[in-house]
């Protein structure tokens, strides 16, 4: 008789509105099911999961924005360095031209001095 009573407890509702052991076991197994089953039972879980997903997306977005900002800063630094290098190159080209002119003047002076010396030597 006890076995018969136990079988009835497992398979029936006892007519008092309380869930049977089988129903409790089935709900316990639902915990192991994918999260959507919990979301159906507790809509707040779905809302919290959505907030978490949005939060994770926001964190990833913020991280990407920070990386992009650092890349833009480095790019701006490189542009400034390039601009400074171009100015330096222009100044070096001006200096080179100035030195070339000075060398030409020195060569002309040497030639003039050489002619003067050779002329004086010929005269003597």
PDB file of C-alpha atoms in Angstrom:
ATOM      1  CA  UNK A   1       0.000   0.000   0.000  1.00  0.00           C
ATOM      2  CA  UNK A   2       2.849   2.391   0.745  1.00  0.00           C
ATOM      3  CA  UNK A   3       4.317   1.822  -2.702  1.00  0.00           C
ATOM      4  CA  UNK A   4       0.955   2.444  -4.258  1.00  0.00           C
ATOM      5  CA  UNK A   5       0.586   5.695  -2.290  1.00  0.00           C
ATOM      6  CA  UNK A   6       4.068   6.829  -3.371  1.00  0.00           C
ATOM      7  CA  UNK A   7       3.262   6.214  -7.017  1.00  0.00           C
ATOM      8  CA  UNK A   8       0.176   8.314  -6.637  1.00  0.00           C
ATOM      9  CA  UNK A   9       2.207  11.124  -5.044  1.00  0.00           C
ATOM     10  CA  UNK A  10       4.647  11.170  -7.944  1.00  0.00           C
ATOM     11  CA  UNK A  11       2.083  11.083 -10.676  1.00  0.00           C
ATOM     12  CA  UNK A  12      -0.831  13.101  -9.329  1.00  0.00           C
ATOM     13  CA  UNK A  13      -1.559  16.542  -8.071  1.00  0.00           C
ATOM     14  CA  UNK A  14      -3.141  15.461  -4.738  1.00  0.00           C
ATOM     15  CA  UNK A  15      -6.053  17.708  -5.760  1.00  0.00           C
ATOM     16  CA  UNK A  16      -4.953  20.438  -3.378  1.00  0.00           C
ATOM     17  CA  UNK A  17      -3.443  22.691  -6.071  1.00  0.00           C
ATOM     18  CA  UNK A  18       0.154  22.010  -5.047  1.00  0.00           C
ATOM     19  CA  UNK A  19       2.462  20.733  -7.786  1.00  0.00           C
ATOM     20  CA  UNK A  20       3.328  17.065  -7.747  1.00  0.00           C
ATOM     21  CA  UNK A  21       6.862  15.802  -7.257  1.00  0.00           C
ATOM     22  CA  UNK A  22       7.046  15.117 -10.966  1.00  0.00           C
ATOM     23  CA  UNK A  23       6.164  18.743 -11.738  1.00  0.00           C
ATOM     24  CA  UNK A  24       8.808  19.929  -9.284  1.00  0.00           C
ATOM     25  CA  UNK A  25      11.360  17.601 -10.887  1.00  0.00           C
ATOM     26  CA  UNK A  26      10.469  18.920 -14.349  1.00  0.00           C
ATOM     27  CA  UNK A  27      10.875  22.528 -13.191  1.00  0.00           C
ATOM     28  CA  UNK A  28      14.190  21.631 -11.599  1.00  0.00           C
ATOM     29  CA  UNK A  29      15.329  20.190 -14.914  1.00  0.00           C
ATOM     30  CA  UNK A  30      14.309  23.456 -16.606  1.00  0.00           C
ATOM     31  CA  UNK A  31      17.175  25.158 -14.805  1.00  0.00           C
ATOM     32  CA  UNK A  32      19.584  23.107 -16.887  1.00  0.00           C
ATOM     33  CA  UNK A  33      17.852  24.136 -20.098  1.00  0.00           C
ATOM     34  CA  UNK A  34      19.020  27.105 -22.169  1.00  0.00           C
ATOM     35  CA  UNK A  35      18.517  30.525 -20.653  1.00  0.00           C
ATOM     36  CA  UNK A  36      15.451  31.348 -22.714  1.00  0.00           C
ATOM     37  CA  UNK A  37      13.366  28.970 -20.594  1.00  0.00           C
ATOM     38  CA  UNK A  38      14.283  30.976 -17.502  1.00  0.00           C
ATOM     39  CA  UNK A  39      13.521  34.157 -19.379  1.00  0.00           C
ATOM     40  CA  UNK A  40      10.054  32.867 -20.137  1.00  0.00           C
ATOM     41  CA  UNK A  41       9.491  32.087 -16.476  1.00  0.00           C
ATOM     42  CA  UNK A  42      11.005  35.340 -15.219  1.00  0.00           C
ATOM     43  CA  UNK A  43      10.861  38.214 -17.729  1.00  0.00           C
ATOM     44  CA  UNK A  44      13.127  40.253 -15.449  1.00  0.00           C
ATOM     45  CA  UNK A  45      15.962  37.813 -16.324  1.00  0.00           C
ATOM     46  CA  UNK A  46      15.565  38.637 -20.006  1.00  0.00           C
ATOM     47  CA  UNK A  47      15.612  42.354 -19.224  1.00  0.00           C
ATOM     48  CA  UNK A  48      18.731  42.011 -17.062  1.00  0.00           C
ATOM     49  CA  UNK A  49      20.429  39.867 -19.703  1.00  0.00           C
ATOM     50  CA  UNK A  50      19.612  42.490 -22.353  1.00  0.00           C
ATOM     51  CA  UNK A  51      21.008  45.241 -20.118  1.00  0.00           C
ATOM     52  CA  UNK A  52      24.162  43.206 -19.586  1.00  0.00           C
ATOM     53  CA  UNK A  53      24.536  42.629 -23.326  1.00  0.00           C
ATOM     54  CA  UNK A  54      24.047  46.347 -23.965  1.00  0.00           C
ATOM     55  CA  UNK A  55      26.530  47.129 -21.217  1.00  0.00           C
ATOM     56  CA  UNK A  56      29.067  44.763 -22.774  1.00  0.00           C
ATOM     57  CA  UNK A  57      28.472  46.324 -26.188  1.00  0.00           C
ATOM     58  CA  UNK A  58      28.911  49.771 -24.661  1.00  0.00           C
ATOM     59  CA  UNK A  59      32.158  48.676 -23.002  1.00  0.00           C
ATOM     60  CA  UNK A  60      33.426  47.284 -26.295  1.00  0.00           C
ATOM     61  CA  UNK A  61      32.356  50.454 -28.093  1.00  0.00           C
ATOM     62  CA  UNK A  62      34.036  52.624 -25.475  1.00  0.00           C
ATOM     63  CA  UNK A  63      37.163  50.506 -25.757  1.00  0.00           C
ATOM     64  CA  UNK A  64      37.173  50.858 -29.538  1.00  0.00           C
ATOM     65  CA  UNK A  65      36.598  54.594 -29.255  1.00  0.00           C
ATOM     66  CA  UNK A  66      39.545  54.858 -26.850  1.00  0.00           C
ATOM     67  CA  UNK A  67      41.770  52.892 -29.238  1.00  0.00           C
ATOM     68  CA  UNK A  68      40.636  55.017 -32.167  1.00  0.00           C
ATOM     69  CA  UNK A  69      41.338  58.167 -30.167  1.00  0.00           C
ATOM     70  CA  UNK A  70      44.874  56.966 -29.380  1.00  0.00           C
ATOM     71  CA  UNK A  71      45.444  56.109 -33.044  1.00  0.00           C
ATOM     72  CA  UNK A  72      44.208  59.553 -34.085  1.00  0.00           C
ATOM     73  CA  UNK A  73      46.528  61.166 -31.511  1.00  0.00           C
ATOM     74  CA  UNK A  74      49.485  59.188 -32.832  1.00  0.00           C
ATOM     75  CA  UNK A  75      48.545  60.088 -36.398  1.00  0.00           C
ATOM     76  CA  UNK A  76      48.393  63.767 -35.458  1.00  0.00           C
ATOM     77  CA  UNK A  77      51.814  63.470 -33.781  1.00  0.00           C
ATOM     78  CA  UNK A  78      53.209  61.842 -36.918  1.00  0.00           C
ATOM     79  CA  UNK A  79      51.741  64.631 -39.076  1.00  0.00           C
ATOM     80  CA  UNK A  80      53.366  67.235 -36.840  1.00  0.00           C
ATOM     81  CA  UNK A  81      56.708  65.403 -37.002  1.00  0.00           C
ATOM     82  CA  UNK A  82      56.441  65.175 -40.789  1.00  0.00           C
ATOM     83  CA  UNK A  83      55.657  68.881 -41.010  1.00  0.00           C
ATOM     84  CA  UNK A  84      58.684  69.685 -38.838  1.00  0.00           C
ATOM     85  CA  UNK A  85      60.872  67.403 -40.955  1.00  0.00           C
ATOM     86  CA  UNK A  86      59.696  69.175 -44.130  1.00  0.00           C
ATOM     87  CA  UNK A  87      60.548  72.555 -42.588  1.00  0.00           C
ATOM     88  CA  UNK A  88      63.974  71.231 -41.591  1.00  0.00           C
ATOM     89  CA  UNK A  89      64.541  69.934 -45.126  1.00  0.00           C
ATOM     90  CA  UNK A  90      63.603  73.313 -46.613  1.00  0.00           C
ATOM     91  CA  UNK A  91      66.009  75.052 -44.230  1.00  0.00           C
ATOM     92  CA  UNK A  92      68.763  72.580 -45.132  1.00  0.00           C
ATOM     93  CA  UNK A  93      68.157  73.208 -48.843  1.00  0.00           C
ATOM     94  CA  UNK A  94      68.422  76.987 -48.245  1.00  0.00           C
ATOM     95  CA  UNK A  95      71.652  76.441 -46.289  1.00  0.00           C
ATOM     96  CA  UNK A  96      73.034  74.200 -49.037  1.00  0.00           C
ATOM     97  CA  UNK A  97      72.239  76.837 -51.663  1.00  0.00           C
ATOM     98  CA  UNK A  98      73.880  79.508 -49.479  1.00  0.00           C
ATOM     99  CA  UNK A  99      77.012  77.340 -49.116  1.00  0.00           C
ATOM    100  CA  UNK A 100      77.076  76.700 -52.862  1.00  0.00           C
ATOM    101  CA  UNK A 101      76.984  80.446 -53.514  1.00  0.00           C
ATOM    102  CA  UNK A 102      79.768  81.036 -50.987  1.00  0.00           C
ATOM    103  CA  UNK A 103      81.909  78.292 -52.581  1.00  0.00           C
ATOM    104  CA  UNK A 104      81.344  79.872 -55.985  1.00  0.00           C
ATOM    105  CA  UNK A 105      82.432  83.261 -54.638  1.00  0.00           C
ATOM    106  CA  UNK A 106      85.528  81.710 -53.081  1.00  0.00           C
ATOM    107  CA  UNK A 107      86.373  79.952 -56.343  1.00  0.00           C
ATOM    108  CA  UNK A 108      85.910  83.220 -58.256  1.00  0.00           C
ATOM    109  CA  UNK A 109      88.114  84.951 -55.695  1.00  0.00           C
ATOM    110  CA  UNK A 110      90.746  82.232 -56.052  1.00  0.00           C
ATOM    111  CA  UNK A 111      90.618  82.551 -59.813  1.00  0.00           C
ATOM    112  CA  UNK A 112      90.926  86.322 -59.605  1.00  0.00           C
ATOM    113  CA  UNK A 113      93.819  86.006 -57.152  1.00  0.00           C
ATOM    114  CA  UNK A 114      95.486  83.380 -59.348  1.00  0.00           C
ATOM    115  CA  UNK A 115      95.187  85.642 -62.417  1.00  0.00           C
ATOM    116  CA  UNK A 116      96.541  88.564 -60.448  1.00  0.00           C
ATOM    117  CA  UNK A 117      99.487  86.506 -59.205  1.00  0.00           C
ATOM    118  CA  UNK A 118     100.224  85.108 -62.655  1.00  0.00           C
ATOM    119  CA  UNK A 119      99.952  88.591 -64.156  1.00  0.00           C
ATOM    120  CA  UNK A 120     102.369  90.004 -61.572  1.00  0.00           C
ATOM    121  CA  UNK A 121     104.782  87.138 -62.129  1.00  0.00           C
ATOM    122  CA  UNK A 122     104.683  87.707 -65.882  1.00  0.00           C
ATOM    123  CA  UNK A 123     105.320  91.397 -65.402  1.00  0.00           C
ATOM    124  CA  UNK A 124     108.385  90.773 -63.276  1.00  0.00           C
TER     125      UNK A 124
END
